[in-house]
Coordinates of C-alpha atoms and ligand atoms in Angstrom, one line a residue:
Chain A
M238 CA 115.2 88.3 111.0
R239 CA 116.2 86.6 107.8
F240 CA 114.0 85.8 104.8
R241 CA 114.6 84.1 101.5
G242 CA 112.5 84.2 98.4
K243 CA 111.9 85.5 94.9
A244 CA 111.6 89.2 93.8
H245 CA 108.4 90.5 92.2
K246 CA 109.2 93.8 90.7
F247 CA 107.0 96.9 90.4
G248 CA 107.6 100.5 89.5
N249 CA 107.4 103.9 91.3
D250 CA 104.4 105.3 93.2
V251 CA 102.6 102.1 93.8
N252 CA 99.6 103.4 95.7
T253 CA 97.4 101.7 98.3
D254 CA 94.5 101.5 95.8
Y255 CA 96.7 99.2 93.7
I256 CA 97.8 97.2 96.7
I257 CA 94.2 96.6 97.7
S258 CA 91.3 98.3 96.0
G259 CA 88.8 100.2 98.1
K260 CA 86.0 98.1 96.6
Y261 CA 87.2 95.1 98.6
K262 CA 88.7 96.7 101.7
F263 CA 85.4 98.2 103.0
K264 CA 83.6 94.9 102.9
T265 CA 85.4 92.6 105.3
L266 CA 87.8 92.2 108.2
D267 CA 88.9 88.8 106.7
M268 CA 92.5 89.6 105.7
K269 CA 93.0 86.2 104.1
E270 CA 90.2 87.1 101.7
L271 CA 91.6 90.5 101.0
A272 CA 95.0 89.0 100.3
R273 CA 93.6 87.2 97.2
H274 CA 93.1 90.6 95.6
V275 CA 96.5 92.1 96.5
M276 CA 98.2 94.1 93.7
E277 CA 95.3 92.9 91.4
D278 CA 95.0 96.1 89.4
L279 CA 98.7 96.1 88.5
D280 CA 99.1 92.3 88.0
P281 CA 95.8 90.3 88.0
D282 CA 97.8 87.0 88.5
F283 CA 100.0 88.3 91.3
Y284 CA 98.4 86.3 94.1
G285 CA 98.7 83.1 92.1
K286 CA 102.4 83.8 91.4
V287 CA 103.6 84.5 94.9
S288 CA 105.2 81.7 97.0
R289 CA 105.6 81.9 100.7
G290 CA 108.5 84.2 101.7
D291 CA 108.7 86.1 98.4
F292 CA 109.4 89.8 98.2
I293 CA 107.7 92.8 96.6
V294 CA 110.4 95.0 95.2
A295 CA 109.5 98.5 94.0
G296 CA 110.9 102.0 93.1
T297 CA 110.2 105.2 95.0
N298 CA 107.2 106.2 97.1
F299 CA 105.7 102.8 97.6
G300 CA 102.4 102.8 99.5
C301 CA 101.3 106.3 98.7
G302 CA 97.6 107.2 98.9
S303 CA 95.2 106.2 101.6
S304 CA 95.9 105.3 105.2
R305 CA 94.3 101.9 104.9
E306 CA 96.1 99.4 107.1
Q307 CA 94.5 96.7 105.0
A308 CA 97.3 97.4 102.5
P309 CA 100.2 96.1 104.6
L310 CA 97.9 93.4 106.1
A311 CA 96.9 92.1 102.6
I312 CA 100.5 91.9 101.6
K313 CA 101.4 90.1 104.8
Y314 CA 98.5 87.7 104.5
A315 CA 99.6 86.9 100.9
D316 CA 102.7 85.4 102.5
V317 CA 105.0 88.1 101.2
S318 CA 107.9 88.3 103.8
A319 CA 109.0 91.9 103.2
V320 CA 108.7 94.9 100.9
L321 CA 111.9 96.4 99.4
A322 CA 111.7 99.9 97.9
K323 CA 113.8 102.9 97.2
S324 CA 111.5 104.9 99.4
F325 CA 108.1 104.6 101.1
A326 CA 105.1 106.8 101.8
R327 CA 105.1 107.6 105.5
I328 CA 101.7 106.5 106.6
F329 CA 102.2 103.1 104.9
Y330 CA 105.7 102.8 106.4
R331 CA 104.3 103.4 109.9
N332 CA 101.5 101.0 109.3
C333 CA 104.0 98.3 108.3
I334 CA 106.0 98.7 111.5
N335 CA 102.8 98.8 113.6
T336 CA 101.5 95.6 112.0
G337 CA 104.8 93.8 111.8
L338 CA 105.5 93.7 108.1
P339 CA 109.2 94.4 107.5
V340 CA 109.9 97.3 105.1
V341 CA 113.4 97.8 103.7
E342 CA 114.8 100.9 102.0
C343 CA 117.5 100.0 99.6
D344 CA 118.7 100.5 96.0
T345 CA 116.2 98.3 94.2
D346 CA 117.8 99.0 90.8
L347 CA 120.2 96.2 91.7
I348 CA 117.3 93.7 91.7
E349 CA 115.3 92.3 88.7
G350 CA 112.0 90.5 88.8
G351 CA 112.6 86.8 89.4
D352 CA 115.9 87.3 91.3
E353 CA 116.5 85.0 94.3
L354 CA 117.1 87.1 97.4
E355 CA 118.1 86.7 101.0
V356 CA 117.2 89.6 103.2
D357 CA 119.1 89.8 106.5
L358 CA 117.5 92.5 108.6
A359 CA 119.7 92.2 111.6
G360 CA 122.8 92.1 109.4
G361 CA 121.6 95.1 107.4
V362 CA 122.1 93.5 104.0
I363 CA 120.3 91.9 101.1
R364 CA 122.1 89.2 99.2
N365 CA 121.0 89.0 95.6
L366 CA 121.8 85.3 95.0
S367 CA 121.0 85.4 91.3
R368 CA 123.5 88.2 90.7
G369 CA 126.0 87.6 93.5
I370 CA 125.8 91.1 94.9
D371 CA 125.2 92.5 98.4
I372 CA 122.9 95.5 98.8
P373 CA 123.1 97.5 102.0
I374 CA 119.9 98.3 103.9
K375 CA 119.1 101.8 105.2
P376 CA 118.8 101.4 109.0
L377 CA 115.5 102.0 110.8
P378 CA 115.0 104.8 113.3
G379 CA 115.3 103.7 116.9
V380 CA 111.6 104.1 117.8
M381 CA 110.6 101.8 115.0
I382 CA 113.1 99.2 116.1
K383 CA 111.6 99.3 119.6
I384 CA 108.1 98.8 118.2
L385 CA 109.1 96.1 115.8
N386 CA 111.1 94.3 118.6
D387 CA 108.0 94.3 120.7
G388 CA 106.1 92.7 117.8
G389 CA 104.2 95.7 116.6
L390 CA 102.3 98.5 118.3
A391 CA 99.6 96.4 119.9
A392 CA 102.1 94.2 121.6
H393 CA 104.1 97.3 122.6
F394 CA 101.0 98.6 124.3
R395 CA 100.2 95.3 126.0
K396 CA 103.7 95.1 127.3
H397 CA 104.1 98.7 128.5
G398 CA 100.5 99.9 129.0
G399 CA 101.0 102.8 126.6
F400 CA 103.9 104.4 124.7
N401 CA 107.3 103.7 126.1
L402 CA 109.7 105.0 123.5
D403 CA 112.3 107.0 125.5
Chain B
M293 CA 116.3 129.2 116.8
G294 CA 113.1 130.1 114.9
Q295 CA 110.4 127.5 114.3
T296 CA 108.0 126.6 111.5
I297 CA 104.2 126.2 112.2
I298 CA 104.5 122.5 112.7
E299 CA 107.5 122.8 115.0
K300 CA 105.5 125.2 117.2
I301 CA 102.4 123.0 117.3
L302 CA 104.4 119.9 118.2
S303 CA 106.4 121.8 120.8
A304 CA 103.2 123.0 122.4
H305 CA 101.8 119.5 122.5
S306 CA 105.0 117.7 123.8
G307 CA 106.1 120.3 126.4
Q308 CA 109.5 120.8 124.9
Q309 CA 111.2 122.9 122.2
V310 CA 111.3 120.6 119.2
Y311 CA 112.7 120.9 115.6
A312 CA 112.6 119.0 112.4
N313 CA 113.7 115.3 112.7
D314 CA 113.2 115.2 116.5
I315 CA 111.0 112.3 117.6
V316 CA 108.3 113.3 120.1
V317 CA 105.4 111.7 121.9
A318 CA 102.7 114.4 121.8
R319 CA 99.3 115.0 123.3
V320 CA 96.5 114.8 120.8
D321 CA 93.5 117.2 120.8
F322 CA 91.1 115.1 118.7
I323 CA 90.9 111.7 117.1
M324 CA 88.7 110.6 114.2
G325 CA 88.0 107.3 112.5
Q326 CA 85.9 106.6 109.4
D327 CA 84.1 103.4 108.3
G328 CA 87.0 102.1 106.1
T329 CA 89.5 102.2 108.9
S330 CA 87.7 102.1 112.3
P331 CA 86.7 98.4 112.2
L332 CA 90.4 97.4 112.2
A333 CA 91.1 100.1 114.8
I334 CA 88.4 98.5 117.1
R335 CA 90.1 95.2 116.7
A336 CA 93.5 96.7 117.5
F337 CA 92.0 98.5 120.5
E338 CA 90.9 95.2 121.9
D339 CA 94.1 93.5 121.0
M340 CA 95.9 96.3 123.0
G341 CA 93.8 95.6 126.0
G342 CA 92.0 98.9 125.7
R343 CA 89.0 99.6 128.0
D344 CA 88.0 103.2 127.6
V345 CA 88.9 106.0 125.2
F346 CA 91.1 108.6 126.7
D347 CA 88.4 111.4 126.5
R348 CA 85.0 110.8 125.0
E349 CA 84.6 114.5 124.0
R350 CA 87.7 114.3 121.9
V351 CA 86.9 111.2 119.8
A352 CA 84.5 110.7 116.9
F353 CA 83.7 108.0 114.3
V354 CA 82.2 108.9 111.0
I355 CA 80.2 106.6 108.6
D356 CA 80.8 108.3 105.3
H357 CA 82.7 106.1 102.9
S358 CA 79.9 103.6 102.2
A359 CA 76.9 105.6 103.5
P360 CA 74.2 104.3 103.4
S361 CA 75.6 100.8 103.3
P362 CA 75.6 99.1 99.9
N363 CA 75.8 95.5 101.1
E364 CA 75.7 93.2 104.2
G365 CA 79.5 93.0 104.6
V366 CA 79.6 96.8 105.1
S367 CA 76.5 96.8 107.2
A368 CA 78.2 94.4 109.7
L369 CA 81.2 96.8 110.0
H370 CA 78.9 99.8 110.5
K371 CA 77.1 98.0 113.2
L372 CA 80.4 97.1 114.9
M373 CA 81.3 100.9 114.9
R374 CA 77.9 101.9 116.2
E375 CA 78.1 99.4 119.1
F376 CA 81.7 100.4 120.0
A377 CA 80.9 104.1 120.0
R378 CA 77.8 103.6 122.1
A379 CA 79.6 101.4 124.6
K380 CA 82.5 103.8 125.0
G381 CA 80.2 106.9 125.0
F382 CA 81.6 109.0 122.2
R383 CA 80.0 110.6 119.2
L384 CA 79.3 108.7 116.0
Y385 CA 78.2 110.6 112.9
D386 CA 75.9 108.2 111.0
I387 CA 74.9 108.1 107.4
G388 CA 73.7 111.4 105.9
E389 CA 75.8 113.6 108.2
G390 CA 78.6 114.0 105.6
V391 CA 82.3 113.5 104.9
C392 CA 84.6 113.2 107.9
H393 CA 86.8 116.1 106.7
Q394 CA 84.0 118.5 106.6
L395 CA 82.3 117.2 109.9
I396 CA 85.4 117.4 112.1
P397 CA 86.0 121.1 111.3
E398 CA 82.3 121.8 111.7
S399 CA 82.4 120.0 115.1
G400 CA 84.1 123.1 116.5
M401 CA 86.6 120.8 118.4
V402 CA 89.5 121.6 116.0
G403 CA 91.0 124.9 115.3
P404 CA 94.3 126.9 115.1
G405 CA 97.1 125.2 116.8
S406 CA 95.2 121.9 117.4
L407 CA 96.8 118.5 117.0
V408 CA 94.6 115.9 115.3
I409 CA 95.0 112.4 114.1
G410 CA 92.5 110.7 111.9
A411 CA 92.5 107.2 110.3
D412 CA 92.2 108.7 106.8
S413 CA 94.9 110.1 104.7
H414 CA 93.1 113.3 103.9
T415 CA 93.0 114.3 107.6
C416 CA 95.6 116.9 106.6
T417 CA 92.5 119.0 105.4
Y418 CA 92.3 120.8 108.8
G419 CA 95.6 122.4 108.1
A420 CA 93.4 125.1 106.5
L421 CA 92.4 126.0 110.1
N422 CA 96.1 126.1 111.2
A423 CA 95.8 122.7 112.9
F424 CA 98.4 120.0 112.5
S425 CA 96.2 117.1 111.5
T426 CA 97.5 114.0 109.9
G427 CA 96.4 110.6 108.7
V428 CA 97.4 107.4 110.5
G429 CA 96.6 103.8 110.2
S430 CA 94.2 101.8 112.3
T431 CA 96.7 100.5 114.9
D432 CA 98.1 104.0 115.5
L433 CA 94.5 105.2 115.9
A434 CA 93.8 102.5 118.5
G435 CA 97.0 103.6 120.4
G436 CA 95.7 107.2 120.3
L437 CA 92.2 106.2 121.4
I438 CA 93.7 104.5 124.5
S439 CA 96.4 107.0 125.4
G440 CA 95.5 110.3 123.9
R441 CA 99.0 110.5 122.6
M442 CA 100.9 109.7 119.5
W443 CA 104.5 109.5 118.5
F444 CA 105.8 111.7 115.6
K445 CA 108.9 112.5 113.8
V446 CA 108.8 116.3 113.5
P447 CA 108.7 116.9 109.7
E448 CA 110.8 119.3 107.8
S449 CA 108.8 122.1 106.2
F450 CA 108.4 123.0 102.6
K451 CA 107.3 126.6 102.1
F452 CA 105.0 127.4 99.1
A453 CA 105.1 131.2 98.7
L454 CA 102.1 132.0 96.5
H455 CA 102.1 135.5 95.1
G456 CA 99.5 137.3 93.1
V457 CA 95.7 136.7 92.8
L458 CA 94.0 133.9 90.9
P459 CA 92.3 135.1 87.7
P460 CA 88.6 134.6 87.2
G461 CA 87.6 131.0 86.4
V462 CA 90.7 129.7 88.1
Y463 CA 90.4 128.3 91.7
A464 CA 92.3 126.9 94.6
K465 CA 91.8 123.4 93.0
D466 CA 93.6 124.5 89.9
L467 CA 96.4 125.9 92.0
I468 CA 96.9 122.8 94.1
L469 CA 96.8 120.6 91.0
Y470 CA 99.5 122.8 89.5
L471 CA 101.7 122.6 92.6
I472 CA 101.4 118.8 92.7
G473 CA 102.2 118.6 89.0
D474 CA 105.2 120.8 89.6
V475 CA 106.7 119.0 92.7
T476 CA 105.3 115.5 91.8
A477 CA 103.6 112.9 93.9
D478 CA 106.5 112.5 96.2
G479 CA 107.9 116.0 96.0
A480 CA 107.1 116.7 99.7
T481 CA 107.2 113.2 101.2
Y482 CA 107.1 113.4 104.9
M483 CA 107.3 117.2 104.9
S484 CA 104.9 119.7 106.2
A485 CA 103.7 121.9 103.3
E486 CA 103.3 125.5 104.5
Y487 CA 101.2 127.7 102.2
T488 CA 101.7 131.4 102.4
G489 CA 101.4 134.6 100.4
E490 CA 98.7 136.9 99.0
A491 CA 97.1 134.2 97.0
V492 CA 96.4 132.3 100.3
A493 CA 95.2 135.4 102.1
A494 CA 92.8 136.1 99.3
M495 CA 91.4 132.6 99.3
S496 CA 88.0 131.6 100.8
M497 CA 88.1 129.1 103.6
E498 CA 86.6 126.6 101.2
G499 CA 89.6 127.2 98.9
R500 CA 92.0 126.8 101.8
F501 CA 90.5 123.4 102.7
T502 CA 91.0 122.3 99.1
M503 CA 94.7 123.3 99.3
A504 CA 95.3 121.6 102.6
N505 CA 93.3 118.5 101.6
M506 CA 95.6 117.7 98.7
A507 CA 98.9 118.1 100.5
I508 CA 99.0 114.3 100.9
E509 CA 99.0 114.0 97.1
M510 CA 102.6 115.3 97.1
G511 CA 103.5 113.0 99.9
A512 CA 103.2 115.7 102.6
K513 CA 102.3 114.9 106.2
A514 CA 100.5 118.2 106.6
G515 CA 99.3 121.1 104.6
L516 CA 99.3 124.2 106.9
M517 CA 98.6 127.9 106.7
E518 CA 98.4 130.7 109.2
A519 CA 95.1 131.6 110.9
D520 CA 93.6 135.0 110.0
E521 CA 90.4 136.8 110.6
K522 CA 88.7 134.7 107.9
T523 CA 89.6 131.5 109.9
F524 CA 88.1 132.9 113.1
R525 CA 84.9 134.1 111.3
W526 CA 84.5 130.6 109.8
L527 CA 85.0 129.0 113.3
D528 CA 82.6 131.4 115.0
R529 CA 79.7 129.7 113.3
F530 CA 80.5 126.4 114.8
T531 CA 82.2 127.0 118.2
G532 CA 82.9 129.4 121.0
R533 CA 86.1 127.7 121.9
S534 CA 89.4 129.6 121.9
F535 CA 92.5 128.2 120.3
N536 CA 96.3 128.9 120.2
P537 CA 97.2 129.8 116.6
A538 CA 100.8 129.0 115.5
S539 CA 102.7 131.4 113.2
P540 CA 106.1 130.7 111.8
D541 CA 109.0 132.7 113.1
A542 CA 110.8 135.0 110.7
D543 CA 114.0 132.9 111.0
A544 CA 112.3 129.5 110.8
V545 CA 114.2 126.9 108.9
Y546 CA 112.7 125.4 105.7
A547 CA 114.1 122.4 103.9
R548 CA 112.7 123.8 100.6
V549 CA 111.1 127.1 99.5
K550 CA 109.4 127.6 96.2
E551 CA 107.9 130.8 94.9
Y552 CA 105.0 131.0 92.5
D553 CA 103.1 133.8 90.7
V554 CA 99.5 132.6 90.4
S555 CA 98.2 135.6 88.5
R556 CA 98.5 133.9 85.1
L557 CA 97.5 130.4 86.1
E558 CA 95.0 128.6 83.8
P559 CA 92.5 125.9 84.8
Q560 CA 94.3 122.6 85.4
V561 CA 93.4 119.0 84.9
A562 CA 95.1 115.8 86.3
R563 CA 94.9 113.1 83.7
P564 CA 94.6 109.4 84.4
H565 CA 96.0 107.6 86.4
R566 CA 98.2 109.9 88.5
V567 CA 97.4 113.0 90.4
D568 CA 100.7 114.6 89.4
N569 CA 99.9 114.0 85.7
V570 CA 98.7 117.6 85.4
C571 CA 98.2 119.9 82.4
P572 CA 96.4 123.1 81.5
V573 CA 92.7 122.3 80.5
G574 CA 93.4 123.3 76.9
E575 CA 95.6 120.2 76.4
V576 CA 92.7 117.8 77.1
A577 CA 89.7 120.0 76.1
G578 CA 87.4 118.0 73.8
T579 CA 87.9 114.7 75.5
P580 CA 84.4 113.1 75.7
I581 CA 83.2 112.3 79.2
Q582 CA 80.4 110.0 80.4
Q583 CA 80.3 110.9 84.1
A584 CA 80.9 114.0 86.1
V585 CA 81.3 114.2 89.9
I586 CA 81.0 117.3 92.1
G587 CA 81.7 116.6 95.8
T588 CA 84.1 114.9 98.1
C589 CA 86.3 116.2 100.9
T590 CA 88.2 118.2 98.3
N591 CA 85.4 120.1 96.6
G592 CA 82.0 119.4 98.1
R593 CA 81.6 122.6 100.0
L594 CA 79.0 125.4 99.6
E595 CA 81.3 127.6 97.5
D596 CA 82.0 124.6 95.2
L597 CA 78.3 123.8 94.7
R598 CA 77.6 127.5 94.2
I599 CA 80.2 127.8 91.4
A600 CA 78.8 124.7 89.7
A601 CA 75.2 126.0 90.0
G602 CA 76.4 129.3 88.5
I603 CA 77.4 127.5 85.4
L604 CA 74.5 125.1 85.2
R605 CA 71.6 127.3 86.2
G606 CA 68.8 127.4 83.6
K607 CA 70.7 124.9 81.4
K608 CA 70.6 121.1 80.8
I609 CA 73.6 118.9 81.0
N610 CA 74.6 116.9 78.0
P611 CA 72.4 113.9 77.5
E612 CA 75.5 111.6 77.2
V613 CA 76.6 112.6 80.7
R614 CA 75.6 111.5 84.3
L615 CA 76.3 114.3 86.8
I616 CA 76.6 113.1 90.4
V617 CA 76.6 115.7 93.2
A618 CA 77.5 114.8 96.8
P619 CA 77.4 117.7 99.3
A620 CA 80.2 117.4 101.8
S621 CA 77.9 117.6 104.8
K622 CA 74.3 118.0 105.9
T623 CA 75.1 121.6 106.8
V624 CA 76.4 122.3 103.3
Y625 CA 73.4 120.5 101.9
L626 CA 70.9 122.6 103.8
D627 CA 72.8 125.8 103.1
A628 CA 72.7 124.9 99.4
M629 CA 69.0 124.2 99.5
R630 CA 68.3 127.5 101.2
E631 CA 70.2 129.3 98.4
G632 CA 68.4 127.4 95.7
I633 CA 71.6 125.7 94.5
I634 CA 70.3 122.2 94.9
Q635 CA 67.2 123.1 92.9
D636 CA 69.4 124.6 90.1
L637 CA 71.6 121.5 90.0
V638 CA 68.8 119.0 89.9
E639 CA 66.9 121.0 87.3
A640 CA 70.1 120.9 85.2
G641 CA 70.1 117.1 85.4
A642 CA 72.2 116.3 88.5
A643 CA 71.7 113.3 90.6
V644 CA 72.2 114.4 94.2
V645 CA 73.4 111.6 96.5
T646 CA 73.7 111.4 100.3
P647 CA 76.3 113.8 101.9
G648 CA 79.4 111.7 102.3
C649 CA 82.2 110.4 100.1
G650 CA 79.8 109.7 97.2
P651 CA 81.4 107.7 94.4
C652 CA 84.9 108.9 95.3
V653 CA 86.3 105.6 96.4
G654 CA 84.4 103.1 94.3
T655 CA 82.2 101.5 97.0
H656 CA 78.9 102.7 95.4
N657 CA 77.0 105.7 94.2
G658 CA 78.3 105.7 90.6
V659 CA 80.9 103.1 89.6
P660 CA 81.9 103.9 86.0
S661 CA 81.8 101.2 83.2
D662 CA 84.8 99.9 81.2
G663 CA 86.4 102.5 79.0
E664 CA 84.4 105.4 80.4
N665 CA 85.9 108.8 81.1
V666 CA 85.0 110.5 84.4
I667 CA 85.7 114.1 85.3
S668 CA 85.7 114.7 89.1
T669 CA 86.4 117.3 91.7
A670 CA 88.0 114.6 93.9
N671 CA 91.6 114.3 94.9
R672 CA 92.6 110.9 93.5
N673 CA 92.4 109.4 90.0
F674 CA 94.3 106.2 90.5
K675 CA 93.4 103.3 88.3
G676 CA 90.4 101.5 89.8
R677 CA 89.8 104.4 92.3
M678 CA 86.1 104.6 91.5
G679 CA 85.6 100.9 91.5
N680 CA 86.6 100.0 87.9
S681 CA 90.2 99.7 86.8
K682 CA 89.1 100.1 83.1
A683 CA 87.7 103.6 83.6
F684 CA 89.7 106.8 83.3
I685 CA 89.5 109.6 85.9
Y686 CA 90.3 113.3 85.3
L687 CA 90.5 115.7 88.2
A688 CA 89.5 119.3 88.0
S689 CA 87.8 122.2 89.7
P690 CA 84.0 122.3 90.2
A691 CA 83.8 124.9 87.4
T692 CA 85.7 122.7 85.0
V693 CA 83.5 119.7 85.9
A694 CA 80.3 121.7 85.6
A695 CA 81.3 123.1 82.2
S696 CA 82.3 119.7 81.0
A697 CA 79.0 118.2 82.2
L698 CA 77.2 120.8 80.1
T699 CA 79.1 120.1 76.9
G700 CA 79.8 116.4 77.2
M701 CA 83.6 116.9 76.9
I702 CA 86.4 118.4 79.0
T703 CA 85.8 122.1 78.7
D704 CA 87.6 125.3 79.8
P705 CA 85.2 126.9 82.2
R706 CA 86.4 130.4 81.7
E707 CA 83.9 131.1 78.9
F708 CA 81.1 130.2 81.4
V709 CA 82.3 132.3 84.3
K710 CA 81.7 136.0 84.2
Ligands
LIG165 S1 85.7 112.0 99.9 FE1 87.1 110.6 99.0 S2 89.1 111.3 99.5 FE2 87.6 112.3 100.9 S3 87.6 111.0 102.7 FE3 85.9 110.3 101.3 S4 86.9 108.6 100.1 FE4 88.5 109.8 101.1

């Protein structure tokens, strides 16, 4: 998987309330509608600024807070292709893998807002085209690669009739 | 090699000896979903081709986050949950029953050594009963509903050795806020927090639930403690089941150990907009507040209401303040009525709302206005958490919240506690 787009930069500890506020998520299963409010409390214009394929780039502990799967789904439905952060909160991380939103752990100090990036998941590298530097990606655990390769947990279950991770 | 509590529980549920960083597929004893997460889980369940839940005795849905429903969008999702639970034949706790994290322990299905997943991040609360319980997302929940199993990376453990006894007017909530402030919001990311020491032994079950509940606020996957005779006495009221408690081995391996002496701890407050932005109450005392909240899965239990009533009994809250009280469950509500606590709180000026999440997550029941300050016994003060990103949320113990409601500003409760 390879993606190209612009970086939108955020700080540390971006929690799931900021990604999608509880006041919206309880109301609907329409993810396209939720996506319009993604990151709204941190940047009210975010949805308007994102172009298809862009990246959310953040510091440590991205996705902390609630277990709402609406958070990765709202990001995905806003046409963001991947989230890059120094580290992720674990429930959020699992939810991303399960719903098929790529998450990448890397040194995001090497990326500024507005930088043009190419993320090459298979090759394990991010090319910062604006700065001409390559940033290595921390590899995913084997179980997660299996689930992602099957297309998320639902597809994994359809294929194997349950967990098949050995 | 010795094992920590979580290593023991995951070993017992996967049929093999496992240690930190191993990956296991484990048997799950109980599965819970609430109204913010279950609708998506139902969709995932169908997407996975699910037909039945693995064991209808071991599954429950709870309608607590927006209960009763504030609008038709939510009503449609509640209806979806009711229909699904009825069709599959498992229990649904409807509006008025209480917050999931009080109801599941009260169900008697969960106890020492149990393994529980819940589609809510504060599922870690049952660690107070020596259960490994953790939050998952909706797709994981659906996988669990179908298979009765879940995959886990065995977390490393972070031991918090808590020595001494908490002084009067200082509670489990102050202690856990202090610990979060000390290790920060990602200080225990993916670890299992193990609380131990005299301070834990001396703590009521209510206090232990508060400690376990907020483990997630330092990034932890679980917040565990050993079971003792208090644990079993608490469980006796709700169940006759027997459980398999897990105690750590003397030579268990911890990724981190921190020792604390709690005997001089002061009441603590988490300032906006971060749970780890913690200070002693004195530093923010005098800050005017417009709304005070007592309740939630952190501090809506009988002891919490009793402490608040002890401060408010026979007095009136400040006329500039709205005080909202949400008992954690119907059982708590009824117990509090029998003790006259509800009467005391209402006479003092409290608005008591339906047992459940109350205003905690901003869906209804008391959304603050722009620029207002709220002091709450909840576990999160993120910007916008209570439904308005222009409000400011301070977190504190029930005593501090009650004292602040009385004076109209953030107040050290120790002068009100004998
Ligand atoms: S009371 Fe608040 S923190 Fe607890 S489950 Fe409800 S919304 Fe979540």
